[in-house]
PDB file of C-alpha atoms in Angstrom:
ATOM      1  CA  MET A   1       0.124  -0.021   0.006  1.00 92.00           C
ATOM      2  CA  ARG A   2       1.077   3.643  -0.568  1.00 94.00           C
ATOM      3  CA  VAL A   3       0.873   6.260   1.409  1.00 95.00           C
ATOM      4  CA  THR A   4       1.512  10.136   0.749  1.00 95.00           C
ATOM      5  CA  ILE A   5       2.906  11.876   3.570  1.00 97.00           C
ATOM      6  CA  ARG A   6       3.683  15.799   4.475  1.00 97.00           C
ATOM      7  CA  VAL A   7       6.595  16.018   6.794  1.00 97.00           C
ATOM      8  CA  GLN A   8       7.092  19.166   8.747  1.00 97.00           C
ATOM      9  CA  PRO A   9      10.544  19.066  10.355  1.00 97.00           C
ATOM     10  CA  GLY A  10      11.401  20.608  13.465  1.00 97.00           C
ATOM     11  CA  ALA A  11       8.043  20.709  15.097  1.00 96.00           C
ATOM     12  CA  GLY A  12       7.860  20.806  18.660  1.00 95.00           C
ATOM     13  CA  ARG A  13       6.709  17.549  19.122  1.00 94.00           C
ATOM     14  CA  ALA A  14       6.716  14.546  17.130  1.00 94.00           C
ATOM     15  CA  ALA A  15       3.201  13.563  15.863  1.00 95.00           C
ATOM     16  CA  VAL A  16       1.456  11.512  13.132  1.00 96.00           C
ATOM     17  CA  GLY A  17      -1.613  12.619  11.814  1.00 95.00           C
ATOM     18  CA  GLY A  18      -4.440  15.241  10.271  1.00 93.00           C
ATOM     19  CA  ARG A  19      -4.600  15.822   6.852  1.00 91.00           C
ATOM     20  CA  TRP A  20      -3.111  18.081   4.485  1.00 92.00           C
ATOM     21  CA  MET A  21      -4.479  19.207   0.951  1.00 88.00           C
ATOM     22  CA  ASP A  22      -2.945  20.162  -2.321  1.00 86.00           C
ATOM     23  CA  PRO A  23      -4.713  21.085  -4.667  1.00 85.00           C
ATOM     24  CA  HIS A  24      -2.016  18.804  -7.261  1.00 82.00           C
ATOM     25  CA  ALA A  25      -1.169  16.252  -4.970  1.00 76.00           C
ATOM     26  CA  GLY A  26      -4.937  15.804  -2.868  1.00 83.00           C
ATOM     27  CA  SER A  27      -4.613  14.508   0.190  1.00 89.00           C
ATOM     28  CA  MET A  28      -1.654  13.757   2.786  1.00 95.00           C
ATOM     29  CA  LEU A  29      -1.117  12.530   6.195  1.00 96.00           C
ATOM     30  CA  ILE A  30       0.828  14.984   8.364  1.00 96.00           C
ATOM     31  CA  VAL A  31       3.958  13.600   9.943  1.00 97.00           C
ATOM     32  CA  ARG A  32       5.563  16.414  12.079  1.00 97.00           C
ATOM     33  CA  VAL A  33       9.473  14.805  13.288  1.00 98.00           C
ATOM     34  CA  THR A  34      11.386  17.389  15.681  1.00 97.00           C
ATOM     35  CA  GLU A  35      14.869  16.688  13.992  1.00 97.00           C
ATOM     36  CA  ARG A  36      15.715  19.346  11.114  1.00 96.00           C
ATOM     37  CA  ALA A  37      15.652  18.497   7.549  1.00 94.00           C
ATOM     38  CA  VAL A  38      19.707  17.920   7.459  1.00 94.00           C
ATOM     39  CA  ASP A  39      21.175  14.538   6.032  1.00 94.00           C
ATOM     40  CA  GLY A  40      17.967  12.594   5.664  1.00 94.00           C
ATOM     41  CA  ARG A  41      17.321  12.997   9.994  1.00 96.00           C
ATOM     42  CA  ALA A  42      14.214  14.043   9.137  1.00 97.00           C
ATOM     43  CA  THR A  43      13.157  11.787   6.631  1.00 97.00           C
ATOM     44  CA  GLU A  44      14.133   8.808   8.586  1.00 98.00           C
ATOM     45  CA  ALA A  45      12.671  10.201  11.804  1.00 98.00           C
ATOM     46  CA  ALA A  46       9.157  10.377   9.681  1.00 98.00           C
ATOM     47  CA  LEU A  47       9.902   6.909   8.512  1.00 98.00           C
ATOM     48  CA  ARG A  48       9.867   5.676  11.902  1.00 98.00           C
ATOM     49  CA  ALA A  49       7.164   7.411  13.411  1.00 97.00           C
ATOM     50  CA  LEU A  50       4.860   6.899  10.618  1.00 97.00           C
ATOM     51  CA  ALA A  51       5.599   3.100  11.430  1.00 96.00           C
ATOM     52  CA  GLY A  52       5.145   3.398  14.894  1.00 95.00           C
ATOM     53  CA  ALA A  53       1.617   4.881  14.590  1.00 95.00           C
ATOM     54  CA  LEU A  54       0.577   2.431  12.501  1.00 94.00           C
ATOM     55  CA  GLY A  55       1.590  -0.174  14.563  1.00 92.00           C
ATOM     56  CA  LEU A  56       4.349  -2.011  12.210  1.00 94.00           C
ATOM     57  CA  ARG A  57       8.591  -2.250  12.126  1.00 95.00           C
ATOM     58  CA  ARG A  58      10.310   0.360  10.563  1.00 96.00           C
ATOM     59  CA  THR A  59      11.475  -2.096   8.238  1.00 96.00           C
ATOM     60  CA  GLN A  60       8.056  -2.324   6.837  1.00 96.00           C
ATOM     61  CA  VAL A  61       7.984   1.278   5.751  1.00 97.00           C
ATOM     62  CA  ARG A  62      10.114   2.350   2.602  1.00 98.00           C
ATOM     63  CA  LEU A  63      10.777   5.835   1.236  1.00 98.00           C
ATOM     64  CA  VAL A  64       9.453   5.650  -2.698  1.00 98.00           C
ATOM     65  CA  ARG A  65      10.014   9.203  -3.318  1.00 97.00           C
ATOM     66  CA  GLY A  66      10.609  12.720  -2.174  1.00 96.00           C
ATOM     67  CA  ALA A  67      14.080  12.338  -0.402  1.00 94.00           C
ATOM     68  CA  THR A  68      14.530  15.924  -0.418  1.00 93.00           C
ATOM     69  CA  SER A  69      10.861  16.951  -0.323  1.00 95.00           C
ATOM     70  CA  ARG A  70       8.701  17.781   2.416  1.00 95.00           C
ATOM     71  CA  VAL A  71       6.042  15.294   0.448  1.00 96.00           C
ATOM     72  CA  LYS A  72       7.206  12.009   0.303  1.00 97.00           C
ATOM     73  CA  THR A  73       5.181   8.529  -1.058  1.00 97.00           C
ATOM     74  CA  VAL A  74       6.135   5.690   1.307  1.00 98.00           C
ATOM     75  CA  GLU A  75       5.347   2.030   0.386  1.00 97.00           C
ATOM     76  CA  VAL A  76       3.799   0.294   3.498  1.00 96.00           C
ATOM     77  CA  THR A  77       4.480  -3.443   3.151  1.00 94.00           C
ATOM     78  CA  THR A  78       2.263  -5.761   5.585  1.00 90.00           C
ATOM     79  CA  PRO A  79       0.445  -9.210   4.916  1.00 88.00           C
ATOM     80  CA  ALA A  80      -2.667  -8.563   2.862  1.00 86.00           C
ATOM     81  CA  ALA A  81      -5.249 -10.280   5.980  1.00 84.00           C
ATOM     82  CA  ASP A  82      -3.870  -7.243   7.592  1.00 92.00           C
ATOM     83  CA  GLU A  83      -4.126  -4.536   4.991  1.00 92.00           C
ATOM     84  CA  PRO A  84      -8.385  -3.805   6.245  1.00 93.00           C
ATOM     85  CA  ALA A  85      -7.137  -2.970   9.752  1.00 93.00           C
ATOM     86  CA  LEU A  86      -4.099  -0.933   8.430  1.00 93.00           C
ATOM     87  CA  ARG A  87      -6.042   1.238   6.175  1.00 92.00           C
ATOM     88  CA  THR A  88      -8.695   1.481   8.973  1.00 93.00           C
ATOM     89  CA  ARG A  89      -5.534   3.007  11.590  1.00 93.00           C
ATOM     90  CA  LEU A  90      -4.730   5.203   8.676  1.00 92.00           C
ATOM     91  CA  ASP A  91      -8.039   6.637   7.913  1.00 93.00           C
ATOM     92  CA  ARG A  92      -8.192   7.579  11.606  1.00 93.00           C
ATOM     93  CA  LEU A  93      -5.045   9.220  11.438  1.00 94.00           C
ATOM     94  CA  LEU A  94      -6.058  11.240   8.580  1.00 91.00           C
ATOM     95  CA  ALA A  95      -9.576  11.946  10.266  1.00 90.00           C
ATOM     96  CA  THR A  96      -8.506  12.391  13.876  1.00 77.00           C
ATOM     97  CA  GLY A  97      -4.863  12.389  14.735  1.00 67.00           C
ATOM     98  CA  ASP A  98      -5.382   9.397  16.660  1.00 61.00           C
ATOM     99  CA  PRO A  99      -4.779   5.403  15.145  1.00 58.00           C
ATOM    100  CA  ASP A 100      -7.594   4.431  17.675  1.00 56.00           C
ATOM    101  CA  GLY A 101      -9.942   6.832  16.417  1.00 52.00           C
ATOM    102  CA  THR A 102     -10.540   8.940  19.662  1.00 48.00           C
ATOM    103  CA  THR A 103      -9.748  12.576  20.186  1.00 45.00           C
ATOM    104  CA  SER A 104      -8.359  14.004  23.308  1.00 42.00           C
ATOM    105  CA  THR A 105     -10.088  16.306  25.422  1.00 36.00           C
ATOM    106  CA  PRO A 106      -8.009  19.459  26.505  1.00 35.00           C
ATOM    107  CA  ARG A 107      -7.656  19.823  30.050  1.00 34.00           C
ATOM    108  CA  GLY A 108      -8.408  23.442  32.056  1.00 36.00           C
TER     109      GLY A 108
END
């Protein structure tokens, strides 16, 4: 399964979730990482963060396109039987920023 992500390097905290809309590229999953975009560090951090958010090993997430771009195409490898659950987690991350489909309530 291929996933398009938009990486935001140098973020205050790492997070995976939310939707970035681009008129040409369409809908992308936002991946925020604290690493700067230097020597591929932000890209590697984004791939680790995406794997973690999807409940996968890092080796199951591979960069296909966009090594030096904020917009990246990633190949996610999983057994065919696990693909529906993976698609559900991805949809929830796009919609709520939470792979379980819940949102946190701010305390105050």
